[in-house]
Amino acid sequence: MMVDFNRIIEHFRTTPIPDNMLQRGQLVLNEFLKPIRILFEQKAVPQQGWTDQQIAFLLETLSQMDTDKDQNASRVGEREARIASDLQLKVSGGFCHGVGRSGFLTAPQPKAPGGSIMYEITNYLARHTLKTFGLPNVKKAIVVPICTGMSLSLCLSALKPDWNSEEGSKKRTVLLPQVDHNSLLKALDFLGLNVKVVKGKVFEDAVRVPMEDIKNALDDSCFAVVSVTSFFPPREADDIKEISKFAKEKDLVHIIVNAYGVQSPEWMKLIQAGIDAGRVDAIIQSTDKNFLTPVGGAMIASPKKEIIEKISRTYAGRASASPVVNFLISMLRLGLKGYEGLIQEQQENHKLLAQKLLDFAEKVDERILDIFNPVAVVMTLDNLEKDQLYALGGALYNLRVTGPRVYDPTQKKFGTCTDNYPYSYIVMNAAIGCSQKDIITAVERLEKAYQQVTE
Amino acid sequence: MMVDFNRIIEHFRTTPIPDNMLQRGQLVLNEFLKPIRILFEQKAVPQQGWTDQQIAFLLETLSQMDTDKDQNASRVGEREARIASDLQLKVSGGFCHGVGRSGFLTAPQPKAPGGSIMYEITNYLARHTLKTFGLPNVKKAIVVPICTGMSLSLCLSALKPDWNSEEGSKKRTVLLPQVDHNSLLKALDFLGLNVKVVKGKVFEDAVRVPMEDIKNALDDSCFAVVSVTSFFPPREADDIKEISKFAKEKDLVHIIVNAYGVQSPEWMKLIQAGIDAGRVDAIIQSTDKNFLTPVGGAMIASPKKEIIEKISRTYAGRASASPVVNFLISMLRLGLKGYEGLIQEQQENHKLLAQKLLDFAEKVDERILDIFNPVAVVMTLDNLEKDQLYALGGALYNLRVTGPRVYDPTQKKFGTCTDNYPYSYIVMNAAIGCSQKDIITAVERLEKAYQQVTE
Amino acid sequence: MMVDFNRIIEHFRTTPIPDNMLQRGQLVLNEFLKPIRILFEQKAVPQQGWTDQQIAFLLETLSQMDTDKDQNASRVGEREARIASDLQLKVSGGFCHGVGRSGFLTAPQPKAPGGSIMYEITNYLARHTLKTFGLPNVKKAIVVPICTGMSLSLCLSALKPDWNSEEGSKKRTVLLPQVDHNSLLKALDFLGLNVKVVKGKVFEDAVRVPMEDIKNALDDSCFAVVSVTSFFPPREADDIKEISKFAKEKDLVHIIVNAYGVQSPEWMKLIQAGIDAGRVDAIIQSTDKNFLTPVGGAMIASPKKEIIEKISRTYAGRASASPVVNFLISMLRLGLKGYEGLIQEQQENHKLLAQKLLDFAEKVDERILDIFNPVAVVMTLDNLEKDQLYALGGALYNLRVTGPRVYDPTQKKFGTCTDNYPYSYIVMNAAIGCSQKDIITAVERLEKAYQQVTE
Amino acid sequence: MMVDFNRIIEHFRTTPIPDNMLQRGQLVLNEFLKPIRILFEQKAVPQQGWTDQQIAFLLETLSQMDTDKDQNASRVGEREARIASDLQLKVSGGFCHGVGRSGFLTAPQPKAPGGSIMYEITNYLARHTLKTFGLPNVKKAIVVPICTGMSLSLCLSALKPDWNSEEGSKKRTVLLPQVDHNSLLKALDFLGLNVKVVKGKVFEDAVRVPMEDIKNALDDSCFAVVSVTSFFPPREADDIKEISKFAKEKDLVHIIVNAYGVQSPEWMKLIQAGIDAGRVDAIIQSTDKNFLTPVGGAMIASPKKEIIEKISRTYAGRASASPVVNFLISMLRLGLKGYEGLIQEQQENHKLLAQKLLDFAEKVDERILDIFNPVAVVMTLDNLEKDQLYALGGALYNLRVTGPRVYDPTQKKFGTCTDNYPYSYIVMNAAIGCSQKDIITAVERLEKAYQQVTE
């Protein structure tokens, strides 16, 4: 009845445009549209990435289903997704109504059928992505327009005991293997939780939190344990499998902060082992750190559907669609092949970084620390004085190296995840999306900065 | 040294383009750029709204200051605002690094100088907007990329007692004059707070929560009171002045949920009276409901700077820039004149809606309820049966009237904010941004729907 | 088989999104798409204008039919519409293959089925526009990506005699009722034509070219006559009817230059009278002056199909699609209603301009010249000296009045279309698209400038 | 006085954003803007290509100098670059006033200072491009918004004798070494010229037009000779050097049609040799075929400034800016390095194509024709019957190979540039912008098509 895009050509049969030409046009158009059809049918990340034009076309089509686009509507609500400028259509991906309904993120929004479909698809893609890249048992995932830290608050809030009950009111403690990261600590503090930090200990070069210590820290007030995979060296990933078994045994909520861990099959394996062996309630990952989106979103996944349902009922209102749209764009643009390619490139870059830093370390009589981390490489800086270490950070900033961490444990413990880390060091990351050139120039500039501060 | 846009013409002095023509070009360009200069100088909402081109130019310029745009940077962090598609530049307003730093929203982000300036300006504009439209004593305001409900969680989390202290652990109750709104209740539940709801009572047509009852509800466990201005009839706004005095007297945190109240000078007056008379910690308003942005942001303001500072340290990570950018776009596009115009139009539309509904009410032997509300109008539907009331909602949906609420208190109390509201009714809103046509067609369609269900 | 946009919802039946919501989404989307279907069916200017989003969607869809978008093509031609930047997709409206084929503008281009459909539709719209706004007998029209002047060259080149034949070689003269306009004279010179200018004569205030003089100018070398409608006062429109009769009688090609005449039903009537009474081969109009497009296109129409066919075979290559797309955008954006509205507004503005200038003329003891022109108004400036007249032009430029012409026939005859025009004067235009504000401020500034030069 | 983009940071010194961060932002912004400054200073193609963001920023800035953007102007002309939709800003690159003034293309347009600067720069870049890539003696070049063919008309019209003079009227003949190309023939016919075609002759595999025959064809009616470089095999390039010497000796206007010749240093050498040795008036090249722009523009260059001046005064009006902007975009996007890279890639692709076709030719007992052409490769198809040759063309179209030419000289001579070409053949092009994949798949599909028609 309406525009049938595979029959546009019918309307031009009687014009001077010859039939075989019209058919060619239809064919080219259909190839453009085909991935959209397949996406609707399969609700899965495409094998091959789409073009920006295809993605824009999908977003335009879906957003034109929302009632704020309805020229014949009579709008007498207090919230009708009215906008002051067409620029805002871009900044919201066209989805002016945002996502969610009355504090239920994944609930369809009656004023936004297109936005609801968009969010539905995006969450399918989130699950598909995790299933494909290491977590086959994930049952449901959602993309939330809040950061990793706030996602941790959201998960714990959703899964907390009933504090208004007699019994629940005593369960306010969370076990945390030491993670020196402000956002995570703030996330726990957001809910006013009592945090029992289990201290990190030095094992040769690495910092780990012994399972025994975690077990010993348990008391009756605990209702949850939070574990991490990806983190800055010298802290290594937690023993997710053992923590999961422990959580199962002790009936603890177990949230895994997998901040930028999706990029590494090795970190993902740890999580899958945890799911297989014990209890994992939710796994949280950053969309920008793993999936090349602008900052602002996270993905929460679980091996249990009902847990995600619970979590999605906990956000207290309706939320911005932008971070959701940005994840959708990333996965459509990359496709499975593209993401595989990025992972492979990350692994090569990691090797390259390790080699380059090793070469430099040998020159200046330092060494590469032996710490398990598929993204970062750490080199000691023990030959530098306190002042030089400080100056090195500044020199790198001026040389436009972004992201390295120069650390002097005698000046500041926070960040080492332990009380007595013995080495000064610099960390660099070969994270997903990083280029060879980034790594090569970063190490070159490190050499230059090192010379500057040691001259 | 760099491009000096007011000297572009110098480079063309020796070309065949005559001088007076170059000067004209420069003059026109300078008028285009002038508002940007004034914005940087005054950090205030412009009198006259800008064009979309000017806004886009500002956003482009600022976002080109962020390090993810630096072609000579070496990026070796795990978070570098890498993106998969240029479409994401649009969906993030160009600010791929988002806003905030390690759980401190308004902290400058070293990788995003442009984004930091953008956020800084936006918050100045937020404060200026509130000062201009009714709250001269606001000292600081921030735009947050979360909804009104989550903003309430954020404020209460920031201002909660230290629950890990002996004394603090007993203070977990919030007083809430009955507001039947899921998002607000979820916001309180998010933190696991004990909520003491003070019931609404019927006063002729209106529902109010008597000050006396609030006072009586107070006990030692209370640390905060939440009040509301804009809400759906029959619930009227709270007596903000008295609650503020009470909060001051009893040393309670006082948060005002002013969801869509900025549009009405009358609601704003209530708040200002509260600030003058007693204690107000924070006032929360929706950006989309008041300022014509896509859904996803809120503005939090306070008469005390340090409170906003505290709140901005409570978000546990870095956040999406999109809702912030959308508010900035709105205020630049509208300007003070534009916003004044919208307020005036809202007031006229409210009168029009009242008149149209009155006309219809008289035809069908119903009446307009006498409830103070500068946005909504309520008409009784007492002549309709239960089934007809239900059918009326569906009929309006099919006639593409979005936003009306048809209410049958015998079927569902939640929403009336009281236990025994005596009338069935329909609410319609003449909210900011609504058009005359919306109102006229909405009432016409109501008549049509009414006929359908009564035939 | 492919994406069926009116069945998107089918794919979401099994998701949590309820049916009635999906149907609403489909309905809103279908209303968005409906005008596209109607355009394809009717190939006519829509009654109501479209939104920019709808136009962009149409252009995107059609341009995705061209083979340069085909990701599976093997391109081994020397011209394949490859581009260096995606920005060029915008600047070409997406139609990188341009329009035409081997020197036949309207021929379908096998590599560009979408572009061919786009051009086909645009030309239908061109004809429909002219038929609706005054020329019911136009049989065919094309939009060409060249200016009005070059269109005149194109028409005369297409319709010239065979100069390589014995007889044809003697026919190289064109009759031209005096029109002091460089572009037109250059257009004739482009072909190396012999131009016989029939001088304009003063009739009270107006300049006209007497029919008798045109007739007398005819000799055996003439093969064509060019007439004009819209022109700057004091020159009035030609007597199109009589020239058409004369062209028919003498077997002369007759081209009407209707530069900005479509905006005025009065000028259009002159042309229609010509078509009815005698011979009119082609009518040329500017797209930017009549239809609010950027500069660069013209529309050529004819009461005889085969003439347009001939003309479209005369452009020696393939041409830019941009001017064609710009006309298409204008007519879809405006719709018939919008264009009618603009015409009406033009008429009101013309009256306003006449009144405002009359008021001023009376103040300074000048008068409005009595010259038939539905767009321009002329006021004498006889009280100003030579130097003051010159200064007045400069003063107006500095006051940012664009488009007025200050004329001193004693200094420069060219422009008056006669040898002895007696008055100094200023012309201002209330052309289509002009605003009330333009007119009011222009006359105010004229007063100011007048004061400046007479002080 | 106005916005000084290199002092944005000054306005934020007093905010919480630290100084070193502001400086970093300024530095990143300045690097973004730096190429714009260099462009204004040097008026030359940049070494390194720009980003799309930089190009868009330049276009936006310049177009904001045009008076149609002046919000304080009073517009009372009949042409004021008013537009119906903001989409038209994109389709015109923002330059709604087009280029040129009253039939003088390169004349500054008082209403469009920005557009005038844009066109000025573009023409500098055109000259610089040609000087860099093979024609050091070019003194001036312009980009015209018409095709190669119409540019030939334009040049010949500008340089034709005065046909209204006694002597000039006898000079209406142009010598044309046979070129079987409709657009060129139409270009000559456009002006009603008498064309004396000098027949091509077969020299082994190639078709050439002997210099002797050209000389013999000269008679008193000739005023010009047109020569070609790039053309489809079997026709080889003309002996430009000898024709130039001949043109100088005989005082003939000499126009070189260098349609897609800029991509090949070998063709460019021929032209430079002509300039050095004799008379060359103008060299015409397609912008889309050489510089990866959408169809619609050409570049005309000359070793004599005044000739380009003359030509630019011949276009009879104002013209579309789009093709000009598209050339500007290409050269900024590519930079000299990018263009060099494309030339190199073209040469490699040409070798690859030759090898692939040779391999296939050996399989099917055909051979590669020995014809000088740096872009195309020709293979005989002598083993195919008439019907099979026809079928082969269709089969390739269906297999989505665009651009190959299958030729059967017994069916159609036009295209071979001679009367008796002995071989059937297929031509494929490895033109600039072509990819390896294009070539590999094209030959694969040729094999497939060949099998289809021979089975």
Short mmCIF file of N, CA and C in Angstrom, two decimals, chain C residues 52 70 72-77 79-80 82-85 88 91 96 103 147 149-150 154 157 160 172 183 186 189-192 288 292 295 313-318 322 326 330 333 400-402 429 433 438 441 445, chain D residues 52 70 72-77 79-80 82-85 88 91 96 103 147 149-150 154 157 160 172 183 186 189-192 288 292 295 313-318 322 326 330 333 400-402 429 433 438 441 445:
data_model
loop_
_atom_site.label_atom_id
_atom_site.label_comp_id
_atom_site.label_asym_id
_atom_site.label_seq_id
_atom_site.Cartn_x
_atom_site.Cartn_y
_atom_site.Cartn_z
N ASP C 52 12.21 18.77 5.08
CA ASP C 52 13.57 18.51 4.60
C ASP C 52 13.94 17.04 4.78
N ASP C 70 27.27 0.79 -6.08
CA ASP C 70 27.21 -0.67 -6.13
C ASP C 70 28.53 -1.26 -5.62
N ASN C 72 29.39 -4.20 -5.43
CA ASN C 72 29.82 -5.40 -6.14
C ASN C 72 30.15 -5.15 -7.59
N ALA C 73 30.21 -3.89 -7.99
CA ALA C 73 30.53 -3.61 -9.38
C ALA C 73 32.03 -3.71 -9.61
N SER C 74 32.42 -4.03 -10.84
CA SER C 74 33.82 -3.93 -11.28
C SER C 74 33.86 -2.74 -12.23
N ARG C 75 34.56 -1.71 -11.85
CA ARG C 75 34.52 -0.47 -12.62
C ARG C 75 35.77 -0.32 -13.48
N VAL C 76 35.60 -0.46 -14.77
CA VAL C 76 36.76 -0.33 -15.65
C VAL C 76 36.50 0.66 -16.77
N GLY C 77 35.68 1.67 -16.47
CA GLY C 77 35.51 2.77 -17.43
C GLY C 77 36.44 3.91 -17.04
N ARG C 79 35.25 6.90 -16.73
CA ARG C 79 34.39 7.78 -15.92
C ARG C 79 33.47 6.90 -15.11
N GLU C 80 33.67 6.88 -13.82
CA GLU C 80 32.88 5.98 -12.99
C GLU C 80 32.32 6.69 -11.77
N ARG C 82 33.75 8.25 -9.46
CA ARG C 82 34.52 8.08 -8.23
C ARG C 82 34.69 9.45 -7.57
N ILE C 83 34.71 9.47 -6.26
CA ILE C 83 34.87 10.76 -5.58
C ILE C 83 35.97 10.70 -4.54
N ALA C 84 36.50 11.88 -4.24
CA ALA C 84 37.63 11.95 -3.30
C ALA C 84 37.17 12.10 -1.86
N SER C 85 35.93 12.53 -1.67
CA SER C 85 35.46 12.82 -0.31
C SER C 85 33.94 12.65 -0.25
N GLN C 88 31.46 15.35 -1.16
CA GLN C 88 31.00 15.54 -2.53
C GLN C 88 29.65 14.88 -2.79
N VAL C 91 27.44 17.82 -2.04
CA VAL C 91 27.49 18.92 -3.01
C VAL C 91 26.88 18.50 -4.35
N CYS C 96 26.46 11.57 -8.33
CA CYS C 96 27.83 11.81 -8.78
C CYS C 96 27.98 11.64 -10.28
N GLY C 103 26.06 14.03 -24.60
CA GLY C 103 25.50 15.17 -25.29
C GLY C 103 24.01 15.07 -25.54
N CYS C 147 23.01 28.77 -16.87
CA CYS C 147 22.26 29.98 -16.57
C CYS C 147 21.28 30.33 -17.69
N GLY C 149 21.29 32.90 -19.66
CA GLY C 149 21.98 33.32 -20.87
C GLY C 149 22.46 32.15 -21.70
N MET C 150 23.16 31.22 -21.04
CA MET C 150 23.65 30.05 -21.78
C MET C 150 22.49 29.22 -22.30
N LEU C 154 21.91 27.87 -25.96
CA LEU C 154 21.55 26.47 -26.20
C LEU C 154 20.33 26.36 -27.11
N SER C 157 21.18 27.59 -30.63
CA SER C 157 22.05 26.63 -31.30
C SER C 157 21.23 25.44 -31.79
N LYS C 160 18.93 26.70 -34.77
CA LYS C 160 19.53 27.47 -35.87
C LYS C 160 19.39 26.69 -37.18
N ARG C 172 21.88 34.18 -40.39
CA ARG C 172 22.66 34.24 -39.16
C ARG C 172 22.26 35.42 -38.26
N SER C 183 24.41 39.54 -20.15
CA SER C 183 24.33 38.10 -20.31
C SER C 183 23.60 37.73 -21.61
N LYS C 186 25.79 38.55 -24.58
CA LYS C 186 26.87 37.56 -24.65
C LYS C 186 26.35 36.22 -25.16
N ASP C 189 26.27 36.52 -28.77
CA ASP C 189 27.64 36.58 -29.25
C ASP C 189 28.34 35.23 -29.14
N PHE C 190 27.93 34.45 -28.15
CA PHE C 190 28.54 33.12 -27.96
C PHE C 190 28.51 32.34 -29.27
N LEU C 191 27.38 32.44 -29.97
CA LEU C 191 27.22 31.70 -31.22
C LEU C 191 27.73 32.50 -32.41
N GLY C 192 28.26 33.69 -32.16
CA GLY C 192 28.73 34.52 -33.27
C GLY C 192 27.60 35.03 -34.15
N ASP C 288 16.86 30.14 -9.98
CA ASP C 288 17.08 30.81 -8.70
C ASP C 288 16.20 32.04 -8.54
N LEU C 292 13.69 30.09 -5.88
CA LEU C 292 14.47 30.08 -4.65
C LEU C 292 15.46 28.92 -4.58
N VAL C 295 22.07 29.84 -7.29
CA VAL C 295 22.33 30.22 -8.68
C VAL C 295 22.88 29.02 -9.46
N ARG C 313 19.36 17.69 -26.81
CA ARG C 313 20.42 16.96 -27.52
C ARG C 313 21.58 17.89 -27.89
N THR C 314 21.50 19.12 -27.48
CA THR C 314 22.48 20.10 -27.95
C THR C 314 23.59 20.36 -26.95
N TYR C 315 23.33 20.12 -25.65
CA TYR C 315 24.38 20.28 -24.65
C TYR C 315 25.45 19.23 -24.93
N ALA C 316 26.70 19.67 -25.03
CA ALA C 316 27.74 18.79 -25.55
C ALA C 316 28.44 17.92 -24.51
N GLY C 317 27.66 17.17 -23.73
CA GLY C 317 28.30 16.28 -22.76
C GLY C 317 27.35 15.94 -21.64
N ARG C 318 27.92 15.57 -20.51
CA ARG C 318 27.15 15.26 -19.33
C ARG C 318 27.28 16.44 -18.39
N SER C 322 23.67 19.14 -9.66
CA SER C 322 23.33 20.00 -8.53
C SER C 322 22.21 21.01 -8.83
N ASN C 326 18.63 21.07 -6.98
CA ASN C 326 18.17 22.25 -6.23
C ASN C 326 16.77 22.68 -6.64
N SER C 330 13.44 22.63 -4.18
CA SER C 330 12.55 23.79 -4.01
C SER C 330 11.09 23.41 -4.19
N ARG C 333 9.84 21.17 -1.41
CA ARG C 333 9.78 21.89 -0.14
C ARG C 333 8.59 22.84 -0.10
N ARG C 400 24.10 48.26 3.63
CA ARG C 400 23.75 46.85 3.41
C ARG C 400 22.38 46.66 2.74
N VAL C 401 22.09 47.60 1.83
CA VAL C 401 20.93 47.39 0.95
C VAL C 401 21.48 46.72 -0.30
N THR C 402 21.07 45.48 -0.55
CA THR C 402 21.57 44.81 -1.74
C THR C 402 20.50 44.81 -2.82
N ASN C 429 13.29 46.19 -6.00
CA ASN C 429 12.46 45.05 -6.36
C ASN C 429 11.82 44.39 -5.15
N GLY C 433 10.16 35.82 -2.54
CA GLY C 433 11.06 35.42 -1.47
C GLY C 433 11.52 36.58 -0.61
N ASP C 438 12.59 43.28 4.61
CA ASP C 438 13.52 43.74 3.57
C ASP C 438 13.06 45.09 3.02
N THR C 441 12.98 48.08 5.71
CA THR C 441 14.31 48.59 6.06
C THR C 441 15.02 49.18 4.84
N ARG C 445 16.51 52.85 4.91
CA ARG C 445 17.94 53.09 4.65
C ARG C 445 18.13 54.00 3.46
N ASP D 52 38.00 15.79 6.07
CA ASP D 52 36.70 16.33 5.65
C ASP D 52 36.25 17.45 6.59
N ASP D 70 23.81 37.53 5.48
CA ASP D 70 23.81 38.74 6.30
C ASP D 70 22.42 38.98 6.87
N ASN D 72 21.42 41.28 8.61
CA ASN D 72 21.02 42.70 8.67
C ASN D 72 20.91 43.36 7.30
N ALA D 73 20.96 42.57 6.26
CA ALA D 73 20.84 43.17 4.94
C ALA D 73 19.38 43.44 4.60
N SER D 74 19.17 44.45 3.73
CA SER D 74 17.84 44.68 3.13
C SER D 74 17.98 44.27 1.67
N ARG D 75 17.29 43.24 1.30
CA ARG D 75 17.49 42.67 -0.04
C ARG D 75 16.37 43.09 -0.98
N VAL D 76 16.70 43.96 -1.93
CA VAL D 76 15.67 44.41 -2.87
C VAL D 76 16.13 44.24 -4.32
N GLY D 77 16.96 43.20 -4.56
CA GLY D 77 17.28 42.85 -5.93
C GLY D 77 16.36 41.75 -6.40
N ARG D 79 17.63 39.09 -7.72
CA ARG D 79 18.41 37.87 -7.47
C ARG D 79 19.18 38.08 -6.18
N GLU D 80 18.79 37.36 -5.15
CA GLU D 80 19.42 37.57 -3.85
C GLU D 80 19.85 36.26 -3.20
N ARG D 82 18.19 33.72 -2.47
CA ARG D 82 17.26 33.17 -1.48
C ARG D 82 17.06 31.69 -1.77
N ILE D 83 16.87 30.92 -0.72
CA ILE D 83 16.67 29.48 -0.95
C ILE D 83 15.42 28.98 -0.24
N ALA D 84 14.90 27.87 -0.75
CA ALA D 84 13.67 27.32 -0.19
C ALA D 84 13.94 26.35 0.95
N SER D 85 15.16 25.83 1.02
CA SER D 85 15.46 24.79 2.02
C SER D 85 16.93 24.83 2.37
N GLN D 88 19.63 23.04 0.42
CA GLN D 88 20.28 23.67 -0.74
C GLN D 88 21.62 24.30 -0.38
N VAL D 91 23.84 21.37 -1.17
CA VAL D 91 23.97 21.04 -2.60
C VAL D 91 24.74 22.14 -3.35
N CYS D 96 25.39 30.07 -2.47
CA CYS D 96 24.11 30.18 -3.17
C CYS D 96 24.16 31.20 -4.29
N GLY D 103 28.12 37.45 -16.94
CA GLY D 103 28.83 36.88 -18.06
C GLY D 103 30.33 37.06 -17.99
N CYS D 147 30.72 20.84 -18.82
CA CYS D 147 31.48 19.65 -19.18
C CYS D 147 32.62 19.98 -20.14
N GLY D 149 33.02 19.02 -23.20
CA GLY D 149 32.52 19.41 -24.52
C GLY D 149 32.10 20.87 -24.56
N MET D 150 31.28 21.26 -23.61
CA MET D 150 30.84 22.66 -23.58
C MET D 150 32.03 23.60 -23.36
N LEU D 154 33.03 26.78 -25.45
CA LEU D 154 33.37 28.04 -24.79
C LEU D 154 34.70 28.59 -25.30
N SER D 157 34.40 29.65 -28.94
CA SER D 157 33.60 30.87 -29.05
C SER D 157 34.42 32.09 -28.65
N LYS D 160 37.15 32.65 -31.46
CA LYS D 160 36.74 32.67 -32.87
C LYS D 160 37.04 34.05 -33.46
N ARG D 172 35.33 29.93 -40.71
CA ARG D 172 34.39 29.18 -39.87
C ARG D 172 34.73 27.69 -39.76
N SER D 183 30.28 14.00 -27.87
CA SER D 183 30.30 15.27 -27.16
C SER D 183 31.19 16.27 -27.89
N LYS D 186 29.47 17.43 -31.06
CA LYS D 186 28.37 18.33 -30.69
C LYS D 186 28.90 19.70 -30.26
N ASP D 189 29.48 21.53 -33.30
CA ASP D 189 28.20 21.81 -33.93
C ASP D 189 27.43 22.88 -33.16
N PHE D 190 27.67 22.95 -31.87
CA PHE D 190 26.99 23.94 -31.03
C PHE D 190 27.16 25.33 -31.63
N LEU D 191 28.37 25.60 -32.07
CA LEU D 191 28.67 26.92 -32.64
C LEU D 191 28.37 26.98 -34.14
N GLY D 192 27.86 25.89 -34.69
CA GLY D 192 27.59 25.87 -36.12
C GLY D 192 28.85 25.90 -36.97
N ASP D 288 35.93 15.46 -13.23
CA ASP D 288 35.56 14.18 -12.63
C ASP D 288 36.47 13.05 -13.09
N LEU D 292 38.50 13.00 -9.49
CA LEU D 292 37.56 12.32 -8.59
C LEU D 292 36.52 13.27 -7.99
N VAL D 295 30.40 14.38 -11.63
CA VAL D 295 30.34 14.91 -13.00
C VAL D 295 29.85 16.35 -13.01
N ARG D 313 35.24 35.46 -19.90
CA ARG D 313 34.24 36.50 -20.21
C ARG D 313 33.19 36.01 -21.19
N THR D 314 33.27 34.77 -21.57
CA THR D 314 32.40 34.28 -22.64
C THR D 314 31.17 33.55 -22.13
N TYR D 315 31.25 32.98 -20.92
CA TYR D 315 30.07 32.31 -20.35
C TYR D 315 28.99 33.37 -20.11
N ALA D 316 27.81 33.12 -20.63
CA ALA D 316 26.82 34.20 -20.69
C ALA D 316 25.96 34.33 -19.44
N GLY D 317 26.59 34.46 -18.27
CA GLY D 317 25.77 34.65 -17.07
C GLY D 317 26.54 34.23 -15.84
N ARG D 318 25.79 33.91 -14.80
CA ARG D 318 26.39 33.45 -13.56
C ARG D 318 26.18 31.94 -13.49
N SER D 322 28.66 24.54 -7.55
CA SER D 322 28.89 23.16 -7.09
C SER D 322 30.07 22.47 -7.76
N ASN D 326 33.36 21.21 -5.80
CA ASN D 326 33.77 19.80 -5.82
C ASN D 326 35.23 19.63 -6.21
N SER D 330 38.19 18.08 -3.76
CA SER D 330 39.10 17.00 -4.17
C SER D 330 40.55 17.35 -3.90
N ARG D 333 41.32 17.49 -0.20
CA ARG D 333 41.24 16.16 0.41
C ARG D 333 42.45 15.32 0.05
N ARG D 400 27.73 -6.87 -13.82
CA ARG D 400 28.05 -5.62 -13.13
C ARG D 400 29.47 -5.13 -13.38
N VAL D 401 29.93 -5.38 -14.61
CA VAL D 401 31.18 -4.74 -15.02
C VAL D 401 30.79 -3.45 -15.73
N THR D 402 31.16 -2.31 -15.16
CA THR D 402 30.79 -1.04 -15.80
C THR D 402 32.00 -0.47 -16.52
N ASN D 429 39.63 -0.09 -18.86
CA ASN D 429 40.45 1.02 -18.38
C ASN D 429 40.88 0.83 -16.94
N GLY D 433 41.81 6.21 -9.64
CA GLY D 433 40.74 5.97 -8.68
C GLY D 433 40.23 4.54 -8.72
N ASP D 438 38.77 -3.89 -8.58
CA ASP D 438 38.00 -3.63 -9.81
C ASP D 438 38.59 -4.42 -10.96
N THR D 441 38.43 -8.42 -10.51
CA THR D 441 37.08 -8.97 -10.71
C THR D 441 36.58 -8.72 -12.12
N ARG D 445 35.27 -11.67 -14.39
CA ARG D 445 33.90 -11.67 -14.92
C ARG D 445 33.90 -11.72 -16.45
#
